[in-house]
PDB file of C-alpha atoms in Angstrom:
ATOM      1  CA  GLY A  19      56.732 112.005   3.311  1.00  0.00           C
ATOM      2  CA  PHE A  20      59.281 112.151   6.019  1.00  0.00           C
ATOM      3  CA  PRO A  21      61.420 115.396   6.481  1.00  0.00           C
ATOM      4  CA  PRO A  22      65.053 115.188   5.618  1.00  0.00           C
ATOM      5  CA  MET A  23      67.416 113.866   8.138  1.00  0.00           C
ATOM      6  CA  GLY A  24      68.329 116.618  10.714  1.00  0.00           C
ATOM      7  CA  MET A  25      65.393 118.797  10.045  1.00  0.00           C
ATOM      8  CA  GLY A  26      62.186 119.215  12.107  1.00  0.00           C
ATOM      9  CA  ILE A  27      63.470 117.424  15.379  1.00  0.00           C
ATOM     10  CA  PRO A  28      64.973 119.729  17.833  1.00  0.00           C
ATOM     11  CA  PRO A  29      68.361 118.637  19.398  1.00  0.00           C
ATOM     12  CA  PRO A  30      68.045 117.157  22.966  1.00  0.00           C
ATOM     13  CA  ARG A  31      68.566 119.667  25.928  1.00  0.00           C
ATOM     14  CA  VAL A  32      71.713 119.183  28.113  1.00  0.00           C
ATOM     15  CA  MET A  33      71.106 120.003  31.705  1.00  0.00           C
ATOM     16  CA  PRO A  34      74.117 121.870  33.192  1.00  0.00           C
ATOM     17  CA  GLN A  35      75.809 119.933  36.020  1.00  0.00           C
ATOM     18  CA  ARG A  36      75.535 121.661  39.485  1.00  0.00           C
ATOM     19  CA  LYS A  37      78.347 121.336  41.818  1.00  0.00           C
ATOM     20  CA  PRO A  38      77.088 119.829  45.240  1.00  0.00           C
ATOM     21  CA  PRO A  39      76.965 122.530  47.906  1.00  0.00           C
ATOM     22  CA  PRO A  40      79.575 122.667  50.549  1.00  0.00           C
ATOM     23  CA  SER A  41      78.836 120.477  53.721  1.00  0.00           C
ATOM     24  CA  VAL A  42      77.767 122.321  56.644  1.00  0.00           C
ATOM     25  CA  PRO A  43      78.553 120.780  60.064  1.00  0.00           C
ATOM     26  CA  SER A  44      75.450 120.215  61.982  1.00  0.00           C
ATOM     27  CA  SER A  45      75.052 122.359  65.290  1.00  0.00           C
ATOM     28  CA  GLY A  46      76.539 120.864  68.572  1.00  0.00           C
ATOM     29  CA  THR A  47      79.284 119.116  66.613  1.00  0.00           C
ATOM     30  CA  LYS A  48      82.881 120.079  67.351  1.00  0.00           C
ATOM     31  CA  VAL A  49      84.573 120.239  64.009  1.00  0.00           C
ATOM     32  CA  VAL A  50      88.095 121.386  65.083  1.00  0.00           C
ATOM     33  CA  SER A  51      89.749 119.219  67.898  1.00  0.00           C
ATOM     34  CA  PRO A  52      92.984 120.871  69.076  1.00  0.00           C
ATOM     35  CA  SER A  53      96.073 118.484  69.261  1.00  0.00           C
ATOM     36  CA  PHE A  54      98.181 118.771  72.123  1.00  0.00           C
ATOM     37  CA  ASN A  55     101.971 118.512  71.452  1.00  0.00           C
ATOM     38  CA  GLY A  56     102.799 117.323  74.769  1.00  0.00           C
ATOM     39  CA  ILE A  57     103.189 119.041  78.269  1.00  0.00           C
ATOM     40  CA  THR A  58     106.243 119.738  80.002  1.00  0.00           C
ATOM     41  CA  VAL A  59     106.647 119.048  83.853  1.00  0.00           C
ATOM     42  CA  PHE A  60     109.291 120.243  86.321  1.00  0.00           C
ATOM     43  CA  VAL A  61     110.535 117.479  88.517  1.00  0.00           C
ATOM     44  CA  GLY A  62     112.627 118.873  91.343  1.00  0.00           C
ATOM     45  CA  ARG A  63     113.847 118.066  94.812  1.00  0.00           C
ATOM     46  CA  LEU A  64     115.361 114.815  93.599  1.00  0.00           C
ATOM     47  CA  ALA A  65     117.669 112.699  95.786  1.00  0.00           C
ATOM     48  CA  LYS A  66     121.257 112.656  94.284  1.00  0.00           C
ATOM     49  CA  GLU A  67     121.301 108.979  94.591  1.00  0.00           C
ATOM     50  CA  LEU A  68     118.110 108.529  92.587  1.00  0.00           C
ATOM     51  CA  LYS A  69     118.739 106.928  89.292  1.00  0.00           C
ATOM     52  CA  ASP A  70     117.403 108.261  86.018  1.00  0.00           C
ATOM     53  CA  ASP A  71     116.129 104.890  84.905  1.00  0.00           C
ATOM     54  CA  PHE A  72     114.357 104.373  88.109  1.00  0.00           C
ATOM     55  CA  LEU A  73     112.829 107.863  88.120  1.00  0.00           C
ATOM     56  CA  ARG A  74     111.686 107.392  84.476  1.00  0.00           C
ATOM     57  CA  ARG A  75     109.796 104.255  85.490  1.00  0.00           C
ATOM     58  CA  ILE A  76     108.079 106.159  88.085  1.00  0.00           C
ATOM     59  CA  LEU A  77     107.019 108.728  85.726  1.00  0.00           C
ATOM     60  CA  GLU A  78     105.736 106.407  83.232  1.00  0.00           C
ATOM     61  CA  GLN A  79     103.259 104.978  85.580  1.00  0.00           C
ATOM     62  CA  CYS A  80     101.353 108.311  84.974  1.00  0.00           C
ATOM     63  CA  GLY A  81     101.362 107.961  81.260  1.00  0.00           C
ATOM     64  CA  PRO A  82     103.537 107.782  78.099  1.00  0.00           C
ATOM     65  CA  LEU A  83     106.674 109.884  78.067  1.00  0.00           C
ATOM     66  CA  VAL A  84     108.067 111.811  75.141  1.00  0.00           C
ATOM     67  CA  LYS A  85     111.328 112.371  76.899  1.00  0.00           C
ATOM     68  CA  PHE A  86     112.962 113.032  80.423  1.00  0.00           C
ATOM     69  CA  THR A  87     116.057 115.125  80.936  1.00  0.00           C
ATOM     70  CA  ARG A  88     118.002 115.391  84.100  1.00  0.00           C
ATOM     71  CA  THR A  89     119.466 118.940  84.050  1.00  0.00           C
ATOM     72  CA  THR A  90     121.318 118.527  87.445  1.00  0.00           C
ATOM     73  CA  LYS A  91     121.265 115.769  90.257  1.00  0.00           C
ATOM     74  CA  THR A  92     118.509 117.552  91.851  1.00  0.00           C
ATOM     75  CA  PHE A  93     115.901 118.472  89.150  1.00  0.00           C
ATOM     76  CA  GLY A  94     114.967 117.626  85.560  1.00  0.00           C
ATOM     77  CA  PHE A  95     112.113 118.103  83.090  1.00  0.00           C
ATOM     78  CA  CYS A  96     109.763 115.567  81.764  1.00  0.00           C
ATOM     79  CA  GLU A  97     107.347 115.891  78.609  1.00  0.00           C
ATOM     80  CA  PHE A  98     104.353 113.673  78.774  1.00  0.00           C
ATOM     81  CA  MET A  99     102.537 112.689  75.544  1.00  0.00           C
ATOM     82  CA  HIS A 100      99.068 113.452  76.854  1.00  0.00           C
ATOM     83  CA  PRO A 101      97.788 116.017  79.123  1.00  0.00           C
ATOM     84  CA  GLU A 102      96.107 113.451  81.243  1.00  0.00           C
ATOM     85  CA  ALA A 103      99.455 111.892  82.200  1.00  0.00           C
ATOM     86  CA  ALA A 104     100.668 115.386  83.095  1.00  0.00           C
ATOM     87  CA  SER A 105      97.548 116.001  85.360  1.00  0.00           C
ATOM     88  CA  ARG A 106      98.040 112.614  87.189  1.00  0.00           C
ATOM     89  CA  ALA A 107     101.774 113.132  87.738  1.00  0.00           C
ATOM     90  CA  LEU A 108     100.694 116.575  89.339  1.00  0.00           C
ATOM     91  CA  ARG A 109      97.993 114.858  91.632  1.00  0.00           C
ATOM     92  CA  ILE A 110      99.996 111.759  92.712  1.00  0.00           C
ATOM     93  CA  LEU A 111     103.514 112.633  92.615  1.00  0.00           C
ATOM     94  CA  ASN A 112     103.830 115.966  93.991  1.00  0.00           C
ATOM     95  CA  SER A 113     105.284 115.833  97.511  1.00  0.00           C
ATOM     96  CA  LYS A 114     105.843 111.871  97.043  1.00  0.00           C
ATOM     97  CA  GLU A 115     108.768 110.733  98.934  1.00  0.00           C
ATOM     98  CA  ILE A 116     111.291 109.011  96.987  1.00  0.00           C
ATOM     99  CA  CYS A 117     114.892 107.882  98.477  1.00  0.00           C
ATOM    100  CA  GLY A 118     114.066 109.982 101.451  1.00  0.00           C
ATOM    101  CA  LYS A 119     112.953 113.390  99.834  1.00  0.00           C
ATOM    102  CA  ALA A 120     109.602 114.694  98.931  1.00  0.00           C
ATOM    103  CA  ILE A 121     109.938 115.338  95.203  1.00  0.00           C
ATOM    104  CA  LEU A 122     108.282 118.540  93.590  1.00  0.00           C
ATOM    105  CA  ILE A 123     106.068 118.174  90.490  1.00  0.00           C
ATOM    106  CA  LYS A 124     105.165 121.745  88.735  1.00  0.00           C
ATOM    107  CA  ILE A 125     103.562 122.994  85.685  1.00  0.00           C
ATOM    108  CA  ASP A 126     104.442 126.605  84.467  1.00  0.00           C
ATOM    109  CA  GLY A 127     103.348 129.033  81.999  1.00  0.00           C
ATOM    110  CA  LYS A 128     101.536 127.937  78.596  1.00  0.00           C
ATOM    111  CA  ASP A 129     101.733 124.282  79.667  1.00  0.00           C
ATOM    112  CA  GLN A 130      99.590 124.991  82.729  1.00  0.00           C
ATOM    113  CA  LYS A 131      97.252 126.925  80.194  1.00  0.00           C
ATOM    114  CA  LYS A 132      97.187 123.867  77.899  1.00  0.00           C
ATOM    115  CA  LEU A 133      96.374 121.558  80.869  1.00  0.00           C
ATOM    116  CA  GLN A 134      93.504 123.792  81.906  1.00  0.00           C
ATOM    117  CA  GLU A 135      92.007 123.720  78.183  1.00  0.00           C
ATOM    118  CA  TYR A 136      92.258 119.889  78.314  1.00  0.00           C
ATOM    119  CA  GLN A 137      90.407 119.776  81.560  1.00  0.00           C
ATOM    120  CA  ASP A 138      87.735 122.194  80.309  1.00  0.00           C
ATOM    121  CA  ASN A 139      87.268 120.336  77.100  1.00  0.00           C
ATOM    122  CA  LEU A 140      86.273 117.259  78.766  1.00  0.00           C
ATOM    123  CA  VAL A 141      82.982 118.924  79.991  1.00  0.00           C
ATOM    124  CA  LYS A 142      82.261 121.359  77.238  1.00  0.00           C
ATOM    125  CA  PRO A 143      80.870 118.867  74.520  1.00  0.00           C
ATOM    126  CA  VAL A 144      78.362 117.739  77.044  1.00  0.00           C
ATOM    127  CA  GLU A 145      77.265 121.020  77.859  1.00  0.00           C
ATOM    128  CA  LYS A 146      76.732 121.622  74.136  1.00  0.00           C
ATOM    129  CA  MET A 147      74.527 118.730  73.893  1.00  0.00           C
ATOM    130  CA  GLY A 148      72.310 119.945  76.931  1.00  0.00           C
ATOM    131  CA  LYS A 149      73.349 117.127  79.088  1.00  0.00           C
ATOM    132  CA  ASP A 150      74.063 117.129  82.858  1.00  0.00           C
ATOM    133  CA  SER A 151      77.458 118.432  82.978  1.00  0.00           C
ATOM    134  CA  GLU A 152      77.938 118.077  86.744  1.00  0.00           C
ATOM    135  CA  SER A 153      77.044 114.531  86.644  1.00  0.00           C
ATOM    136  CA  PHE A 154      79.539 113.982  83.627  1.00  0.00           C
ATOM    137  CA  ALA A 155      82.262 115.815  85.592  1.00  0.00           C
ATOM    138  CA  ALA A 156      81.656 113.778  88.750  1.00  0.00           C
ATOM    139  CA  ASP A 157      81.992 110.572  86.508  1.00  0.00           C
ATOM    140  CA  VAL A 158      85.225 111.886  85.002  1.00  0.00           C
ATOM    141  CA  LYS A 159      86.760 112.560  88.474  1.00  0.00           C
ATOM    142  CA  GLU A 160      85.778 109.208  89.652  1.00  0.00           C
ATOM    143  CA  GLU A 161      87.508 107.567  86.641  1.00  0.00           C
ATOM    144  CA  GLU A 162      90.574 109.613  87.222  1.00  0.00           C
ATOM    145  CA  LYS A 163      90.677 108.605  90.883  1.00  0.00           C
ATOM    146  CA  LYS A 164      90.576 104.877  89.843  1.00  0.00           C
ATOM    147  CA  LYS A 165      93.306 105.531  87.591  1.00  0.00           C
ATOM    148  CA  ASP A 166      95.421 107.239  90.094  1.00  0.00           C
ATOM    149  CA  GLU A 167      94.767 104.631  92.674  1.00  0.00           C
ATOM    150  CA  ALA A 168      95.923 101.956  90.278  1.00  0.00           C
ATOM    151  CA  ALA A 169      99.179 103.890  89.271  1.00  0.00           C
ATOM    152  CA  LEU A 170      99.875 104.527  92.963  1.00  0.00           C
ATOM    153  CA  ILE A 171      99.863 100.954  93.843  1.00  0.00           C
ATOM    154  CA  VAL A 172     102.549 100.210  91.133  1.00  0.00           C
ATOM    155  CA  ILE A 173     104.636 103.212  92.210  1.00  0.00           C
ATOM    156  CA  ASP A 174     104.625 102.398  95.898  1.00  0.00           C
ATOM    157  CA  LYS A 175     105.783  98.917  95.003  1.00  0.00           C
ATOM    158  CA  LEU A 176     108.639 100.289  92.796  1.00  0.00           C
ATOM    159  CA  ILE A 177     109.666 102.690  95.630  1.00  0.00           C
ATOM    160  CA  GLU A 178     109.493  99.839  98.210  1.00  0.00           C
ATOM    161  CA  THR A 179     111.805  97.479  96.127  1.00  0.00           C
ATOM    162  CA  ASN A 180     114.205 100.246  95.328  1.00  0.00           C
ATOM    163  CA  ASP A 181     114.620 101.158  98.975  1.00  0.00           C
ATOM    164  CA  LYS A 182     115.291  97.481  99.790  1.00  0.00           C
ATOM    165  CA  GLU A 183     117.743  97.262  96.925  1.00  0.00           C
ATOM    166  CA  THR A 184     119.555 100.424  98.020  1.00  0.00           C
ATOM    167  CA  GLU A 185     119.925  99.181 101.564  1.00  0.00           C
ATOM    168  CA  ALA A 186     121.383  95.916 100.213  1.00  0.00           C
ATOM    169  CA  SER A 187     123.916  97.797  98.050  1.00  0.00           C
ATOM    170  CA  PRO A 188     125.703 101.142  98.620  1.00  0.00           C
ATOM    171  CA  SER A 189     125.499 101.697  94.862  1.00  0.00           C
ATOM    172  CA  GLY A 190     121.842 101.331  94.607  1.00  0.00           C
ATOM    173  CA  LYS A 191     122.185  98.264  92.443  1.00  0.00           C
ATOM    174  CA  VAL A 192     121.942  94.732  93.353  1.00  0.00           C
ATOM    175  CA  THR A 193     125.155  93.098  91.889  1.00  0.00           C
ATOM    176  CA  VAL A 194     125.960  89.333  91.775  1.00  0.00           C
ATOM    177  CA  GLU A 195     128.355  89.770  94.626  1.00  0.00           C
ATOM    178  CA  ASP A 196     125.338  90.996  96.901  1.00  0.00           C
ATOM    179  CA  MET A 197     123.185  88.178  95.857  1.00  0.00           C
ATOM    180  CA  LEU A 198     126.053  85.766  96.783  1.00  0.00           C
ATOM    181  CA  LYS A 199     126.654  87.454 100.023  1.00  0.00           C
ATOM    182  CA  ARG A 200     122.981  87.139 101.003  1.00  0.00           C
ATOM    183  CA  GLU A 201     122.773  83.456  99.994  1.00  0.00           C
ATOM    184  CA  ARG A 202     126.067  82.922 102.226  1.00  0.00           C
ATOM    185  CA  LEU A 203     124.479  84.685 105.081  1.00  0.00           C
ATOM    186  CA  LYS A 204     121.426  82.644 104.856  1.00  0.00           C
ATOM    187  CA  SER A 205     123.355  79.502 104.721  1.00  0.00           C
ATOM    188  CA  GLU A 206     125.541  80.390 107.722  1.00  0.00           C
ATOM    189  CA  LYS A 207     122.404  81.431 109.689  1.00  0.00           C
ATOM    190  CA  GLY A 208     120.890  78.059 108.838  1.00  0.00           C
ATOM    191  CA  GLU A 209     123.962  76.159 109.877  1.00  0.00           C
ATOM    192  CA  GLY A 210     124.268  78.279 112.950  1.00  0.00           C
ATOM    193  CA  SER A 211     120.674  77.469 113.888  1.00  0.00           C
ATOM    194  CA  GLU A 212     121.288  73.894 113.327  1.00  0.00           C
ATOM    195  CA  LYS A 213     124.348  73.885 115.578  1.00  0.00           C
ATOM    196  CA  ASP A 214     122.472  75.668 118.219  1.00  0.00           C
ATOM    197  CA  ASP A 215     119.746  73.181 118.219  1.00  0.00           C
ATOM    198  CA  LYS A 216     122.267  70.459 118.652  1.00  0.00           C
ATOM    199  CA  ASP A 217     123.981  72.257 121.456  1.00  0.00           C
ATOM    200  CA  LYS A 218     120.746  72.596 123.120  1.00  0.00           C
ATOM    201  CA  GLU A 219     119.827  69.284 122.643  1.00  0.00           C
ATOM    202  CA  LYS A 220     123.377  67.931 123.907  1.00  0.00           C
ATOM    203  CA  GLY A 221     123.009  70.312 126.965  1.00  0.00           C
ATOM    204  CA  GLY A 222     119.577  68.995 127.574  1.00  0.00           C
ATOM    205  CA  ASP A 223     120.927  65.385 127.634  1.00  0.00           C
ATOM    206  CA  GLU A 224     123.600  66.337 130.084  1.00  0.00           C
ATOM    207  CA  ASP A 225     121.126  67.903 132.343  1.00  0.00           C
ATOM    208  CA  ASP A 226     119.027  64.805 132.324  1.00  0.00           C
ATOM    209  CA  ARG A 227     122.031  62.781 133.074  1.00  0.00           C
ATOM    210  CA  ASP A 228     123.129  65.035 136.071  1.00  0.00           C
ATOM    211  CA  ARG A 229     119.573  64.739 137.408  1.00  0.00           C
ATOM    212  CA  ASN A 230     119.578  60.884 137.111  1.00  0.00           C
ATOM    213  CA  ARG A 231     123.172  60.901 138.761  1.00  0.00           C
ATOM    214  CA  ARG A 232     122.039  63.161 141.615  1.00  0.00           C
ATOM    215  CA  SER A 233     118.755  61.018 142.122  1.00  0.00           C
ATOM    216  CA  ARG A 234     120.905  57.855 142.324  1.00  0.00           C
ATOM    217  CA  GLU A 235     123.237  59.350 144.624  1.00  0.00           C
ATOM    218  CA  SER A 236     120.426  60.538 146.941  1.00  0.00           C
ATOM    219  CA  SER A 237     118.903  56.915 146.723  1.00  0.00           C
ATOM    220  CA  ARG A 238     122.274  55.392 147.951  1.00  0.00           C
ATOM    221  CA  ARG A 239     122.426  57.985 150.808  1.00  0.00           C
ATOM    222  CA  ASP A 240     119.028  57.118 151.928  1.00  0.00           C
ATOM    223  CA  ARG A 241     119.501  53.439 151.790  1.00  0.00           C
ATOM    224  CA  SER A 242     122.910  53.918 153.707  1.00  0.00           C
ATOM    225  CA  SER A 243     121.137  56.069 156.312  1.00  0.00           C
ATOM    226  CA  ARG A 244     118.393  53.449 156.566  1.00  0.00           C
ATOM    227  CA  ARG A 245     120.976  50.796 157.229  1.00  0.00           C
ATOM    228  CA  ARG A 246     122.638  52.738 159.820  1.00  0.00           C
ATOM    229  CA  ASP A 247     119.357  53.357 161.557  1.00  0.00           C
ATOM    230  CA  ARG A 248     118.567  49.472 161.572  1.00  0.00           C
ATOM    231  CA  SER A 249     122.003  48.760 162.898  1.00  0.00           C
ATOM    232  CA  ARG A 250     121.677  51.124 165.744  1.00  0.00           C
ATOM    233  CA  ASP A 251     118.390  49.894 166.570  1.00  0.00           C
ATOM    234  CA  ARG A 252     119.710  46.232 166.799  1.00  0.00           C
ATOM    235  CA  ASP A 253     122.519  47.292 169.026  1.00  0.00           C
ATOM    236  CA  ARG A 254     120.160  49.198 171.286  1.00  0.00           C
ATOM    237  CA  ASP A 255     118.039  46.213 171.493  1.00  0.00           C
ATOM    238  CA  ARG A 256     120.975  43.809 172.453  1.00  0.00           C
ATOM    239  CA  ASP A 257     122.142  46.246 175.159  1.00  0.00           C
ATOM    240  CA  ARG A 258     118.662  46.244 176.719  1.00  0.00           C
ATOM    241  CA  ASP A 259     118.474  42.482 176.754  1.00  0.00           C
ATOM    242  CA  ARG A 260     121.588  42.136 178.461  1.00  0.00           C
ATOM    243  CA  ARG A 261     120.869  44.574 181.178  1.00  0.00           C
ATOM    244  CA  ARG A 262     117.711  42.558 181.812  1.00  0.00           C
ATOM    245  CA  ARG A 263     119.672  39.240 182.379  1.00  0.00           C
TER     246      ARG A 263
END
């Protein structure tokens, strides 16, 4: 017969669950990517009439700003969100003439070290992967050059526009009165030009009339002179005839 229930059949074995091994990063993979909290840049040799809003627009062409603080009328501090923006400001804005003064862009202390680390990290991953780091660095510089040129085009245009507005208004801002004054001057200039053209046209007509009058007088004098000459010739001929008789 059959053995009693629960006897003669061993219980099933239960396999203990193993924990998965910790993941090990593959070689050549950068695990920790240090995050930059922003880089502070010194902005000096500022013209006193240079407005904060305008200067902020200039700095923003290099990259996103965290904040800009004007400490005095002649210098301040700007914090860029990314090291790339701070590096670009150092390249294209240092000694840039704004409102008649060449501004100073400078990075000091630990921020200079952070910027150097950022620039080094652009090439280090390529070196680890065994690729041509020199070629990659050249490509990075070429890309930076293109971005610098694009930013400079906008900056130069902003400076040119600001200079024109400053010349138009002593306060450095174009007011409604300034715009009305410009339109009035344009209108007066236009009316003056039209008046000058009419005067020239009128003067030309008078000159033509004078020439015609002189020409008619000269013609009359010529006719009178010819009549006198003919009369003199007739008198001479009559005298000659009388003597012959």
